[in-house]
C-alpha positions as YAML, in Angstrom:
chain: A
units: angstrom
residues:
- id: 1
  name: MET
  ca: [0.00, 0.00, 0.00]
- id: 2
  name: GLU
  ca: [1.44, 3.40, -1.04]
- id: 3
  name: LYS
  ca: [1.22, 6.10, 1.60]
- id: 4
  name: MET
  ca: [2.84, 9.41, 2.48]
- id: 5
  name: SER
  ca: [4.61, 9.51, 5.84]
- id: 6
  name: SER
  ca: [4.17, 13.24, 6.44]
- id: 7
  name: PHE
  ca: [3.39, 12.63, 10.09]
- id: 8
  name: TRP
  ca: [5.83, 13.00, 13.01]
- id: 9
  name: ASN
  ca: [5.12, 12.12, 16.61]
- id: 10
  name: HIS
  ca: [6.99, 12.40, 19.90]
- id: 11
  name: ASN
  ca: [4.74, 13.89, 22.60]
- id: 12
  name: ILE
  ca: [3.82, 16.53, 20.00]
- id: 13
  name: SER
  ca: [2.55, 15.29, 16.65]
- id: 14
  name: ILE
  ca: [2.56, 17.21, 13.38]
- id: 15
  name: SER
  ca: [0.83, 16.19, 10.17]
- id: 16
  name: ILE
  ca: [1.65, 18.21, 7.05]
- id: 17
  name: PHE
  ca: [-0.63, 18.13, 4.01]
- id: 18
  name: GLY
  ca: [-0.99, 19.63, 0.54]
- id: 19
  name: GLU
  ca: [0.87, 20.03, -2.75]
- id: 20
  name: SER
  ca: [2.86, 22.91, -4.18]
- id: 21
  name: HIS
  ca: [0.21, 23.80, -6.78]
- id: 22
  name: GLY
  ca: [-2.89, 22.60, -4.94]
- id: 23
  name: PRO
  ca: [-5.39, 25.05, -3.43]
- id: 24
  name: ALA
  ca: [-3.67, 25.07, -0.02]
- id: 25
  name: ILE
  ca: [-1.05, 23.49, 2.22]
- id: 26
  name: GLY
  ca: [-1.20, 23.12, 5.96]
- id: 27
  name: VAL
  ca: [-0.49, 21.35, 9.22]
- id: 28
  name: VAL
  ca: [-2.27, 19.85, 12.20]
- id: 29
  name: ILE
  ca: [-0.36, 20.01, 15.51]
- id: 30
  name: ASP
  ca: [-1.58, 17.85, 18.38]
- id: 31
  name: ASN
  ca: [-0.69, 17.61, 22.08]
- id: 32
  name: LEU
  ca: [0.46, 21.20, 22.50]
- id: 33
  name: PRO
  ca: [0.10, 22.41, 26.09]
- id: 34
  name: SER
  ca: [-2.98, 24.55, 26.71]
- id: 35
  name: GLY
  ca: [-2.92, 28.15, 27.88]
- id: 36
  name: GLU
  ca: [0.09, 29.19, 25.80]
- id: 37
  name: HIS
  ca: [-0.20, 32.71, 24.37]
- id: 38
  name: ILE
  ca: [0.37, 32.90, 20.61]
- id: 39
  name: ASP
  ca: [1.65, 36.23, 19.30]
- id: 40
  name: LEU
  ca: [0.27, 36.40, 15.74]
- id: 41
  name: GLU
  ca: [2.54, 39.26, 14.68]
- id: 42
  name: GLU
  ca: [5.60, 37.35, 15.83]
- id: 43
  name: LEU
  ca: [4.24, 34.33, 13.98]
- id: 44
  name: ARG
  ca: [3.90, 36.31, 10.75]
- id: 45
  name: ASN
  ca: [7.43, 37.66, 11.12]
- id: 46
  name: PHE
  ca: [8.79, 34.12, 11.41]
- id: 47
  name: MET
  ca: [6.87, 33.04, 8.30]
- id: 48
  name: ALA
  ca: [8.12, 36.07, 6.36]
- id: 49
  name: ARG
  ca: [11.71, 34.90, 6.83]
- id: 50
  name: ARG
  ca: [10.92, 31.80, 4.76]
- id: 51
  name: ALA
  ca: [8.87, 33.57, 2.06]
- id: 52
  name: PRO
  ca: [10.47, 34.52, -1.29]
- id: 53
  name: LYS
  ca: [12.59, 37.67, -0.98]
- id: 54
  name: LYS
  ca: [11.86, 39.15, -4.44]
- id: 55
  name: ASP
  ca: [15.57, 39.54, -5.13]
- id: 56
  name: ALA
  ca: [18.38, 37.67, -6.90]
- id: 57
  name: THR
  ca: [18.54, 34.94, -4.24]
- id: 58
  name: SER
  ca: [15.06, 33.43, -4.49]
- id: 59
  name: THR
  ca: [12.15, 32.44, -6.70]
- id: 60
  name: GLN
  ca: [9.86, 35.15, -8.04]
- id: 61
  name: ARG
  ca: [6.82, 33.17, -6.90]
- id: 62
  name: ASN
  ca: [4.76, 35.60, -4.84]
- id: 63
  name: GLU
  ca: [3.23, 33.83, -1.85]
- id: 64
  name: LYS
  ca: [2.25, 35.73, 1.30]
- id: 65
  name: ASP
  ca: [2.39, 32.61, 3.50]
- id: 66
  name: MET
  ca: [-0.34, 33.98, 5.76]
- id: 67
  name: PRO
  ca: [-1.59, 31.07, 7.89]
- id: 68
  name: ASN
  ca: [-5.29, 30.70, 8.61]
- id: 69
  name: ILE
  ca: [-5.72, 29.12, 12.04]
- id: 70
  name: MET
  ca: [-8.81, 26.93, 12.00]
- id: 71
  name: SER
  ca: [-8.72, 25.43, 15.49]
- id: 72
  name: GLY
  ca: [-6.67, 25.06, 18.63]
- id: 73
  name: VAL
  ca: [-6.30, 28.77, 19.46]
- id: 74
  name: TYR
  ca: [-9.02, 30.82, 21.19]
- id: 75
  name: ASN
  ca: [-8.70, 34.41, 22.39]
- id: 76
  name: GLY
  ca: [-4.98, 34.23, 21.61]
- id: 77
  name: TYR
  ca: [-4.23, 31.13, 23.68]
- id: 78
  name: THR
  ca: [-3.78, 27.46, 22.82]
- id: 79
  name: THR
  ca: [-6.76, 25.38, 23.87]
- id: 80
  name: GLY
  ca: [-4.93, 22.05, 24.10]
- id: 81
  name: THR
  ca: [-6.98, 20.60, 21.23]
- id: 82
  name: PRO
  ca: [-5.48, 20.02, 17.75]
- id: 83
  name: LEU
  ca: [-4.13, 23.25, 16.26]
- id: 84
  name: ALA
  ca: [-4.95, 23.21, 12.54]
- id: 85
  name: ALA
  ca: [-3.81, 25.83, 10.04]
- id: 86
  name: PHE
  ca: [-3.80, 26.14, 6.28]
- id: 87
  name: ILE
  ca: [-1.92, 28.43, 3.91]
- id: 88
  name: SER
  ca: [-3.50, 29.23, 0.56]
- id: 89
  name: ASN
  ca: [-1.50, 28.79, -2.65]
- id: 90
  name: THR
  ca: [-2.23, 31.90, -4.69]
- id: 91
  name: ASP
  ca: [0.54, 32.24, -7.30]
- id: 92
  name: GLN
  ca: [0.91, 28.90, -9.05]
- id: 93
  name: HIS
  ca: [2.13, 28.65, -12.65]
- id: 94
  name: SER
  ca: [1.14, 25.04, -13.30]
- id: 95
  name: GLN
  ca: [1.50, 25.51, -17.06]
- id: 96
  name: ASP
  ca: [5.28, 25.64, -16.57]
- id: 97
  name: TYR
  ca: [5.19, 21.88, -15.95]
- id: 98
  name: GLY
  ca: [3.08, 20.80, -18.91]
- id: 99
  name: ASN
  ca: [6.06, 19.98, -21.14]
- id: 100
  name: ILE
  ca: [7.91, 17.93, -18.53]
- id: 101
  name: SER
  ca: [5.14, 15.94, -16.84]
- id: 102
  name: LYS
  ca: [6.79, 12.62, -17.75]
- id: 103
  name: LEU
  ca: [10.40, 13.78, -17.95]
- id: 104
  name: ALA
  ca: [12.43, 13.12, -14.82]
- id: 105
  name: ARG
  ca: [14.06, 16.34, -13.68]
- id: 106
  name: PRO
  ca: [17.64, 15.49, -12.63]
- id: 107
  name: GLY
  ca: [18.06, 15.90, -8.87]
- id: 108
  name: HIS
  ca: [14.29, 15.81, -8.24]
- id: 109
  name: ALA
  ca: [11.99, 13.11, -6.89]
- id: 110
  name: ASP
  ca: [9.98, 12.90, -10.13]
- id: 111
  name: TYR
  ca: [11.29, 9.46, -11.09]
- id: 112
  name: THR
  ca: [11.33, 7.95, -7.61]
- id: 113
  name: GLY
  ca: [7.95, 9.50, -6.78]
- id: 114
  name: ALA
  ca: [6.42, 8.06, -9.96]
- id: 115
  name: LEU
  ca: [7.73, 4.63, -9.01]
- id: 116
  name: ARG
  ca: [6.52, 4.84, -5.44]
- id: 117
  name: TYR
  ca: [3.03, 6.16, -6.26]
- id: 118
  name: LYS
  ca: [2.53, 4.44, -9.63]
- id: 119
  name: GLY
  ca: [2.47, 7.70, -11.55]
- id: 120
  name: PHE
  ca: [-0.39, 9.27, -9.60]
- id: 121
  name: ASN
  ca: [1.70, 11.80, -7.63]
- id: 122
  name: ASP
  ca: [1.23, 15.51, -8.41]
- id: 123
  name: VAL
  ca: [4.34, 16.65, -10.33]
- id: 124
  name: ARG
  ca: [3.41, 20.34, -10.56]
- id: 125
  name: GLY
  ca: [6.05, 22.31, -8.71]
- id: 126
  name: GLY
  ca: [7.25, 19.10, -7.12]
- id: 127
  name: GLY
  ca: [3.85, 18.37, -5.54]
- id: 128
  name: HIS
  ca: [4.22, 17.08, -1.99]
- id: 129
  name: PHE
  ca: [8.00, 16.85, -2.44]
- id: 130
  name: SER
  ca: [8.27, 20.62, -2.92]
- id: 131
  name: GLY
  ca: [10.06, 23.08, -0.69]
- id: 132
  name: ARG
  ca: [6.69, 24.84, -0.54]
- id: 133
  name: LEU
  ca: [5.76, 22.31, 2.15]
- id: 134
  name: THR
  ca: [8.29, 23.92, 4.49]
- id: 135
  name: ALA
  ca: [5.81, 26.76, 5.06]
- id: 136
  name: PRO
  ca: [3.56, 24.66, 7.33]
- id: 137
  name: LEU
  ca: [6.69, 23.20, 8.96]
- id: 138
  name: CYS
  ca: [7.78, 26.77, 9.75]
- id: 139
  name: PHE
  ca: [4.34, 27.54, 11.15]
- id: 140
  name: ALA
  ca: [4.55, 24.58, 13.53]
- id: 141
  name: GLY
  ca: [8.11, 25.50, 14.50]
- id: 142
  name: ALA
  ca: [7.18, 29.13, 15.11]
- id: 143
  name: ILE
  ca: [4.39, 28.05, 17.49]
- id: 144
  name: CYS
  ca: [6.80, 25.76, 19.35]
- id: 145
  name: GLY
  ca: [9.45, 28.49, 19.43]
- id: 146
  name: GLN
  ca: [7.14, 30.91, 21.22]
- id: 147
  name: ILE
  ca: [6.39, 28.29, 23.88]
- id: 148
  name: LEU
  ca: [10.11, 27.59, 24.36]
- id: 149
  name: GLU
  ca: [11.13, 31.25, 24.53]
- id: 150
  name: ARG
  ca: [8.66, 31.79, 27.35]
- id: 151
  name: ARG
  ca: [10.92, 29.37, 29.26]
- id: 152
  name: GLY
  ca: [14.11, 31.13, 28.19]
- id: 153
  name: ILE
  ca: [15.08, 28.63, 25.45]
- id: 154
  name: TYR
  ca: [16.13, 30.35, 22.20]
- id: 155
  name: THR
  ca: [16.98, 28.88, 18.80]
- id: 156
  name: GLY
  ca: [19.20, 30.81, 16.40]
- id: 157
  name: THR
  ca: [20.33, 30.08, 12.85]
- id: 158
  name: HIS
  ca: [22.57, 31.66, 10.25]
- id: 159
  name: ILE
  ca: [23.99, 30.91, 6.82]
- id: 160
  name: GLN
  ca: [27.34, 29.35, 7.63]
- id: 161
  name: GLN
  ca: [28.38, 28.67, 4.04]
- id: 162
  name: ILE
  ca: [27.29, 29.27, 0.44]
- id: 163
  name: HIS
  ca: [29.33, 27.48, -2.22]
- id: 164
  name: ASN
  ca: [32.96, 28.09, -1.15]
- id: 165
  name: ILE
  ca: [32.28, 31.20, 0.96]
- id: 166
  name: LYS
  ca: [32.17, 30.62, 4.73]
- id: 167
  name: ASP
  ca: [30.70, 32.76, 7.50]
- id: 168
  name: THR
  ca: [32.03, 32.93, 11.05]
- id: 169
  name: LYS
  ca: [30.72, 30.02, 13.12]
- id: 170
  name: PHE
  ca: [28.82, 30.40, 16.38]
- id: 171
  name: ASN
  ca: [30.94, 30.40, 19.52]
- id: 172
  name: PRO
  ca: [30.01, 26.84, 20.60]
- id: 173
  name: CYS
  ca: [30.21, 27.66, 24.30]
- id: 174
  name: SER
  ca: [28.60, 31.09, 24.44]
- id: 175
  name: ILE
  ca: [25.70, 32.32, 22.31]
- id: 176
  name: SER
  ca: [23.59, 35.20, 23.55]
- id: 177
  name: ARG
  ca: [19.90, 35.87, 23.14]
- id: 178
  name: GLU
  ca: [20.83, 39.24, 21.64]
- id: 179
  name: GLN
  ca: [22.93, 37.61, 18.92]
- id: 180
  name: ILE
  ca: [20.08, 35.25, 18.04]
- id: 181
  name: ILE
  ca: [17.52, 38.07, 17.85]
- id: 182
  name: ALA
  ca: [19.87, 40.21, 15.73]
- id: 183
  name: LEU
  ca: [20.26, 37.43, 13.15]
- id: 184
  name: ARG
  ca: [16.49, 37.13, 12.80]
- id: 185
  name: HIS
  ca: [16.26, 40.78, 11.76]
- id: 186
  name: LYS
  ca: [18.91, 40.56, 9.05]
- id: 187
  name: LYS
  ca: [17.77, 40.41, 5.43]
- id: 188
  name: PHE
  ca: [20.65, 38.03, 4.73]
- id: 189
  name: PRO
  ca: [21.36, 36.23, 8.03]
- id: 190
  name: THR
  ca: [25.12, 35.88, 8.40]
- id: 191
  name: ILE
  ca: [27.28, 36.79, 11.38]
- id: 192
  name: SER
  ca: [29.76, 38.60, 9.10]
- id: 193
  name: ASP
  ca: [28.00, 41.12, 6.88]
- id: 194
  name: LYS
  ca: [31.01, 41.18, 4.55]
- id: 195
  name: LYS
  ca: [30.78, 37.42, 4.01]
- id: 196
  name: GLY
  ca: [27.04, 37.74, 3.56]
- id: 197
  name: GLU
  ca: [27.50, 40.28, 0.77]
- id: 198
  name: ALA
  ca: [29.96, 37.95, -0.98]
- id: 199
  name: MET
  ca: [27.50, 35.06, -0.69]
- id: 200
  name: TYR
  ca: [24.66, 37.18, -2.06]
- id: 201
  name: ASN
  ca: [26.73, 38.15, -5.11]
- id: 202
  name: ASP
  ca: [27.77, 34.52, -5.66]
- id: 203
  name: ILE
  ca: [24.11, 33.45, -5.75]
- id: 204
  name: ALA
  ca: [23.28, 36.24, -8.21]
- id: 205
  name: GLU
  ca: [26.12, 35.11, -10.48]
- id: 206
  name: ALA
  ca: [24.84, 31.52, -10.40]
- id: 207
  name: ARG
  ca: [21.35, 32.71, -11.34]
- id: 208
  name: ASN
  ca: [22.74, 34.68, -14.30]
- id: 209
  name: ALA
  ca: [24.65, 31.57, -15.41]
- id: 210
  name: LEU
  ca: [21.39, 29.55, -15.28]
- id: 211
  name: ASP
  ca: [22.87, 27.50, -12.44]
- id: 212
  name: SER
  ca: [22.41, 27.08, -8.68]
- id: 213
  name: LEU
  ca: [24.35, 26.80, -5.43]
- id: 214
  name: GLY
  ca: [24.21, 24.83, -2.18]
- id: 215
  name: GLY
  ca: [25.43, 25.62, 1.29]
- id: 216
  name: ILE
  ca: [25.26, 25.07, 5.06]
- id: 217
  name: VAL
  ca: [22.97, 26.40, 7.79]
- id: 218
  name: GLU
  ca: [24.28, 26.43, 11.37]
- id: 219
  name: CYS
  ca: [21.82, 26.21, 14.26]
- id: 220
  name: ALA
  ca: [22.23, 26.79, 18.01]
- id: 221
  name: VAL
  ca: [19.73, 26.18, 20.81]
- id: 222
  name: THR
  ca: [20.55, 27.87, 24.12]
- id: 223
  name: ASN
  ca: [19.43, 27.22, 27.70]
- id: 224
  name: VAL
  ca: [18.18, 23.68, 27.17]
- id: 225
  name: PRO
  ca: [18.52, 22.10, 30.64]
- id: 226
  name: ALA
  ca: [20.73, 19.05, 31.09]
- id: 227
  name: GLY
  ca: [19.07, 15.66, 31.09]
- id: 228
  name: ILE
  ca: [16.67, 15.97, 28.12]
- id: 229
  name: GLY
  ca: [16.48, 13.10, 25.61]
- id: 230
  name: SER
  ca: [16.70, 9.31, 25.78]
- id: 231
  name: PRO
  ca: [18.89, 6.62, 24.22]
- id: 232
  name: MET
  ca: [18.84, 4.75, 21.89]
- id: 233
  name: PHE
  ca: [16.26, 5.96, 19.39]
- id: 234
  name: GLU
  ca: [14.67, 8.85, 21.26]
- id: 235
  name: GLY
  ca: [17.79, 10.96, 21.62]
- id: 236
  name: LEU
  ca: [17.89, 14.66, 20.77]
- id: 237
  name: GLU
  ca: [20.10, 14.04, 17.74]
- id: 238
  name: ASN
  ca: [17.61, 11.44, 16.48]
- id: 239
  name: SER
  ca: [14.59, 13.74, 16.76]
- id: 240
  name: ILE
  ca: [16.32, 16.82, 15.36]
- id: 241
  name: SER
  ca: [17.75, 14.84, 12.44]
- id: 242
  name: GLN
  ca: [14.43, 13.27, 11.51]
- id: 243
  name: LEU
  ca: [12.70, 16.64, 11.35]
- id: 244
  name: VAL
  ca: [15.60, 18.33, 9.56]
- id: 245
  name: PHE
  ca: [15.54, 15.66, 6.85]
- id: 246
  name: GLY
  ca: [11.90, 16.59, 6.26]
- id: 247
  name: ILE
  ca: [13.25, 19.79, 4.66]
- id: 248
  name: PRO
  ca: [13.73, 19.14, 0.93]
- id: 249
  name: ALA
  ca: [17.34, 19.48, -0.33]
- id: 250
  name: THR
  ca: [18.83, 18.40, 3.02]
- id: 251
  name: LYS
  ca: [21.79, 16.09, 2.38]
- id: 252
  name: GLY
  ca: [23.71, 16.01, 5.66]
- id: 253
  name: ILE
  ca: [23.76, 16.97, 9.33]
- id: 254
  name: GLU
  ca: [26.52, 17.14, 11.93]
- id: 255
  name: PHE
  ca: [26.48, 17.96, 15.65]
- id: 256
  name: GLY
  ca: [29.22, 19.81, 17.49]
- id: 257
  name: ALA
  ca: [32.59, 19.24, 15.83]
- id: 258
  name: GLY
  ca: [30.82, 16.81, 13.50]
- id: 259
  name: PHE
  ca: [32.92, 14.99, 10.92]
- id: 260
  name: GLN
  ca: [35.99, 16.85, 12.16]
- id: 261
  name: VAL
  ca: [36.12, 14.45, 15.13]
- id: 262
  name: ALA
  ca: [37.39, 11.76, 12.75]
- id: 263
  name: THR
  ca: [40.69, 13.68, 12.56]
- id: 264
  name: MET
  ca: [41.04, 14.22, 16.32]
- id: 265
  name: LEU
  ca: [42.68, 12.36, 19.17]
- id: 266
  name: GLY
  ca: [40.52, 11.51, 22.15]
- id: 267
  name: SER
  ca: [42.43, 14.08, 24.18]
- id: 268
  name: GLN
  ca: [41.48, 16.72, 21.61]
- id: 269
  name: ASN
  ca: [37.85, 15.73, 21.21]
- id: 270
  name: ASN
  ca: [36.91, 15.23, 24.87]
- id: 271
  name: ASP
  ca: [35.25, 18.23, 26.51]
- id: 272
  name: GLU
  ca: [36.53, 18.64, 30.07]
- id: 273
  name: PHE
  ca: [33.93, 19.34, 32.76]
- id: 274
  name: TYR
  ca: [34.02, 22.06, 35.40]
- id: 275
  name: VAL
  ca: [31.65, 23.78, 37.84]
- id: 276
  name: ASN
  ca: [31.26, 27.51, 37.21]
- id: 277
  name: GLU
  ca: [30.97, 30.32, 39.74]
- id: 278
  name: VAL
  ca: [27.21, 29.83, 40.19]
- id: 279
  name: GLY
  ca: [27.41, 26.05, 40.61]
- id: 280
  name: HIS
  ca: [26.42, 24.98, 37.09]
- id: 281
  name: VAL
  ca: [28.17, 22.06, 35.39]
- id: 282
  name: MET
  ca: [29.83, 23.23, 32.17]
- id: 283
  name: THR
  ca: [32.42, 21.99, 29.68]
- id: 284
  name: LYS
  ca: [35.48, 23.97, 28.63]
- id: 285
  name: THR
  ca: [34.87, 23.16, 24.97]
- id: 286
  name: ASN
  ca: [31.78, 21.91, 23.15]
- id: 287
  name: ASN
  ca: [32.85, 19.37, 20.55]
- id: 288
  name: HIS
  ca: [29.88, 17.24, 21.64]
- id: 289
  name: GLY
  ca: [27.47, 19.96, 20.50]
- id: 290
  name: GLY
  ca: [25.50, 19.99, 23.74]
- id: 291
  name: ILE
  ca: [24.41, 16.34, 23.47]
- id: 292
  name: LEU
  ca: [26.01, 13.23, 25.03]
- id: 293
  name: GLY
  ca: [24.38, 9.83, 24.63]
- id: 294
  name: GLY
  ca: [21.37, 11.49, 23.03]
- id: 295
  name: ILE
  ca: [20.85, 13.57, 26.20]
- id: 296
  name: SER
  ca: [21.38, 17.32, 26.64]
- id: 297
  name: SER
  ca: [24.44, 18.32, 28.66]
- id: 298
  name: GLY
  ca: [23.32, 21.88, 29.40]
- id: 299
  name: MET
  ca: [25.77, 23.37, 26.89]
- id: 300
  name: PRO
  ca: [24.41, 25.04, 23.73]
- id: 301
  name: ILE
  ca: [23.10, 22.51, 21.23]
- id: 302
  name: ILE
  ca: [25.00, 23.12, 17.99]
- id: 303
  name: PHE
  ca: [24.43, 21.47, 14.63]
- id: 304
  name: ARG
  ca: [24.94, 22.22, 10.93]
- id: 305
  name: VAL
  ca: [22.84, 21.17, 7.94]
- id: 306
  name: ALA
  ca: [24.14, 20.78, 4.37]
- id: 307
  name: PHE
  ca: [21.80, 21.65, 1.48]
- id: 308
  name: LYS
  ca: [22.33, 20.63, -2.13]
- id: 309
  name: PRO
  ca: [22.15, 23.12, -5.01]
- id: 310
  name: THR
  ca: [18.63, 23.68, -6.30]
- id: 311
  name: PRO
  ca: [18.10, 20.92, -8.90]
- id: 312
  name: SER
  ca: [15.82, 23.05, -11.13]
- id: 313
  name: ILE
  ca: [18.24, 24.87, -13.43]
- id: 314
  name: ALA
  ca: [17.44, 26.36, -16.83]
- id: 315
  name: GLN
  ca: [20.13, 24.44, -18.71]
- id: 316
  name: PRO
  ca: [19.45, 21.53, -21.10]
- id: 317
  name: GLN
  ca: [20.04, 18.25, -19.22]
- id: 318
  name: GLU
  ca: [19.92, 14.66, -20.32]
- id: 319
  name: THR
  ca: [17.18, 12.58, -18.72]
- id: 320
  name: ILE
  ca: [14.52, 9.94, -19.40]
- id: 321
  name: ASP
  ca: [10.82, 9.89, -20.18]
- id: 322
  name: TYR
  ca: [9.74, 7.48, -17.45]
- id: 323
  name: SER
  ca: [6.35, 6.82, -19.08]
- id: 324
  name: ASN
  ca: [7.94, 4.93, -21.97]
- id: 325
  name: LEU
  ca: [11.57, 4.49, -20.82]
- id: 326
  name: THR
  ca: [13.16, 6.53, -23.60]
- id: 327
  name: ASN
  ca: [16.06, 8.94, -23.38]
- id: 328
  name: GLY
  ca: [15.46, 12.65, -23.74]
- id: 329
  name: VAL
  ca: [16.56, 16.19, -22.96]
- id: 330
  name: ILE
  ca: [14.84, 18.49, -20.50]
- id: 331
  name: GLU
  ca: [14.79, 22.29, -20.27]
- id: 332
  name: ILE
  ca: [13.17, 23.40, -17.04]
- id: 333
  name: LYS
  ca: [11.00, 26.50, -17.07]
- id: 334
  name: GLY
  ca: [9.32, 28.13, -14.13]
- id: 335
  name: ARG
  ca: [10.43, 30.15, -11.12]
- id: 336
  name: HIS
  ca: [13.02, 28.53, -8.89]
- id: 337
  name: ASP
  ca: [15.43, 29.56, -6.14]
- id: 338
  name: PRO
  ca: [19.03, 29.73, -7.40]
- id: 339
  name: CYS
  ca: [19.94, 28.75, -3.82]
- id: 340
  name: VAL
  ca: [17.55, 27.36, -1.20]
- id: 341
  name: VAL
  ca: [19.86, 28.06, 1.74]
- id: 342
  name: PRO
  ca: [18.70, 31.61, 2.69]
- id: 343
  name: ARG
  ca: [15.07, 30.45, 2.88]
- id: 344
  name: ALA
  ca: [16.08, 27.22, 4.65]
- id: 345
  name: VAL
  ca: [17.40, 29.17, 7.66]
- id: 346
  name: PRO
  ca: [14.02, 29.49, 9.46]
- id: 347
  name: CYS
  ca: [13.10, 25.94, 8.37]
- id: 348
  name: VAL
  ca: [16.07, 24.52, 10.29]
- id: 349
  name: GLU
  ca: [15.15, 26.71, 13.24]
- id: 350
  name: ALA
  ca: [11.57, 25.43, 13.07]
- id: 351
  name: ALA
  ca: [12.66, 21.78, 13.00]
- id: 352
  name: ALA
  ca: [14.86, 22.33, 16.05]
- id: 353
  name: ASN
  ca: [12.01, 24.05, 17.93]
- id: 354
  name: ILE
  ca: [9.62, 21.15, 17.33]
- id: 355
  name: ALA
  ca: [12.18, 18.56, 18.41]
- id: 356
  name: ILE
  ca: [13.27, 20.43, 21.54]
- id: 357
  name: LEU
  ca: [9.73, 21.23, 22.70]
- id: 358
  name: SER
  ca: [8.66, 17.62, 22.18]
- id: 359
  name: HIS
  ca: [11.42, 16.48, 24.54]
- id: 360
  name: MET
  ca: [10.92, 19.35, 27.00]
- id: 361
  name: LEU
  ca: [7.39, 18.08, 27.64]
- id: 362
  name: ASP
  ca: [9.08, 15.14, 29.41]
- id: 363
  name: TYR
  ca: [10.84, 17.59, 31.72]
- id: 364
  name: PRO
  ca: [9.37, 17.89, 35.23]
- id: 365
  name: ASN
  ca: [7.42, 21.10, 35.87]
- id: 366
  name: PHE
  ca: [7.71, 22.28, 32.26]
...
C-alpha cells in the first residue's frame, strides 16, 4: 500500500498536508500544552523569513504565507486541542510543468515518486516533495518556538556557508539571546555582513549563469537544561535529524565538531567538565554539540545542515521519459530559487524548535 509519511510524533505530533500547486497546504499540531499565548505578529514575522525575498537569491513566486488558524487557538491562547492551520496557494504557474510531466528532472523526486506512487503523484512544482511544504513546517516550529522562549530557550540560525564562501561560526560555548535576535532581523542572516554580501553576489552570479548553489545552515539552541532526551532511538540528535531531513534538499547533518572528530585524538575531542561560579556544570569546549548519549548536557546545542544546489536549473540536461523508458533532454522553465539556503534558515530553526519542545514536555514542571 502506497502512503505518504508526512506525520511526526513524539509527545507533540505534526501532520503536514498539501501540494505545491494545490489550493492550499497546511499542518495539524496535536498535544500542545494549553494556555500558551500565541503572538500572531511574531508568527507572521517568522513566516516572512521563509517567504520569497523578491531579489536575486530566491524564486519570483509571490506567496504571502499567511496562515489561517482553523482550530486550537481561542482568544490568543492554545486550547490544548489540535491546532490546525492552512496556507492558501495563490501564485501557481502550473503551465510551466506541462512539457515535462513525464520527464524526470535530474536531482528531483519525479522518477522515484512516480515509481513509489505508480504515476499518480502531483508533479506540478514538485507536488508534496516541494520546498513549498516547508511553510507549514515553519508555522509549527514558530508556534513551538514561542512556547520555548517563554521558558528562556532560544533557537538561532545563520547561513554558515554558500558554495565556497564561509561565514564565522557560532561560539560553541557562548551564544547570547541578543545575537540570536539580531540574526532574525537581518535580510541576509550571516554573522559577518562582509561574508554575507559575498555570498549574495555569488548566488546572483549563479542565477545569471542559469545554475544554482548549495550551502550550510548552522543552528544553536541555548538554555536547554541538562538531562533531556533518551537513548537509543529517542535521543535529541535522532529527533532533530528526523525533522531536519523533512526539509527538501537536506543532504547532511553534523552535531558539534561533526565529521571533524574523525581527525582528532581523544584528548582533543573530549570536553573537560568544570563547575562555574554559580554552581552549574559546564564543559570547557563543546565538541559534543551539547548532546552526550542522546541527552542534553546543558551546553548550547549546535548542529549544521548541508543543502544541495537547487536541482531546477534552466540548462538543457539529459534525462529519461519514465512513461515509456526513452532517453530525452529536459529544459526546465518556471520560477526557482538559485539557492535554497537563505530560505532554509528558518526551516532549520523550526525543525529544532519542534524537536526540543517535544522532549521538554518530558521535563518535570515544564
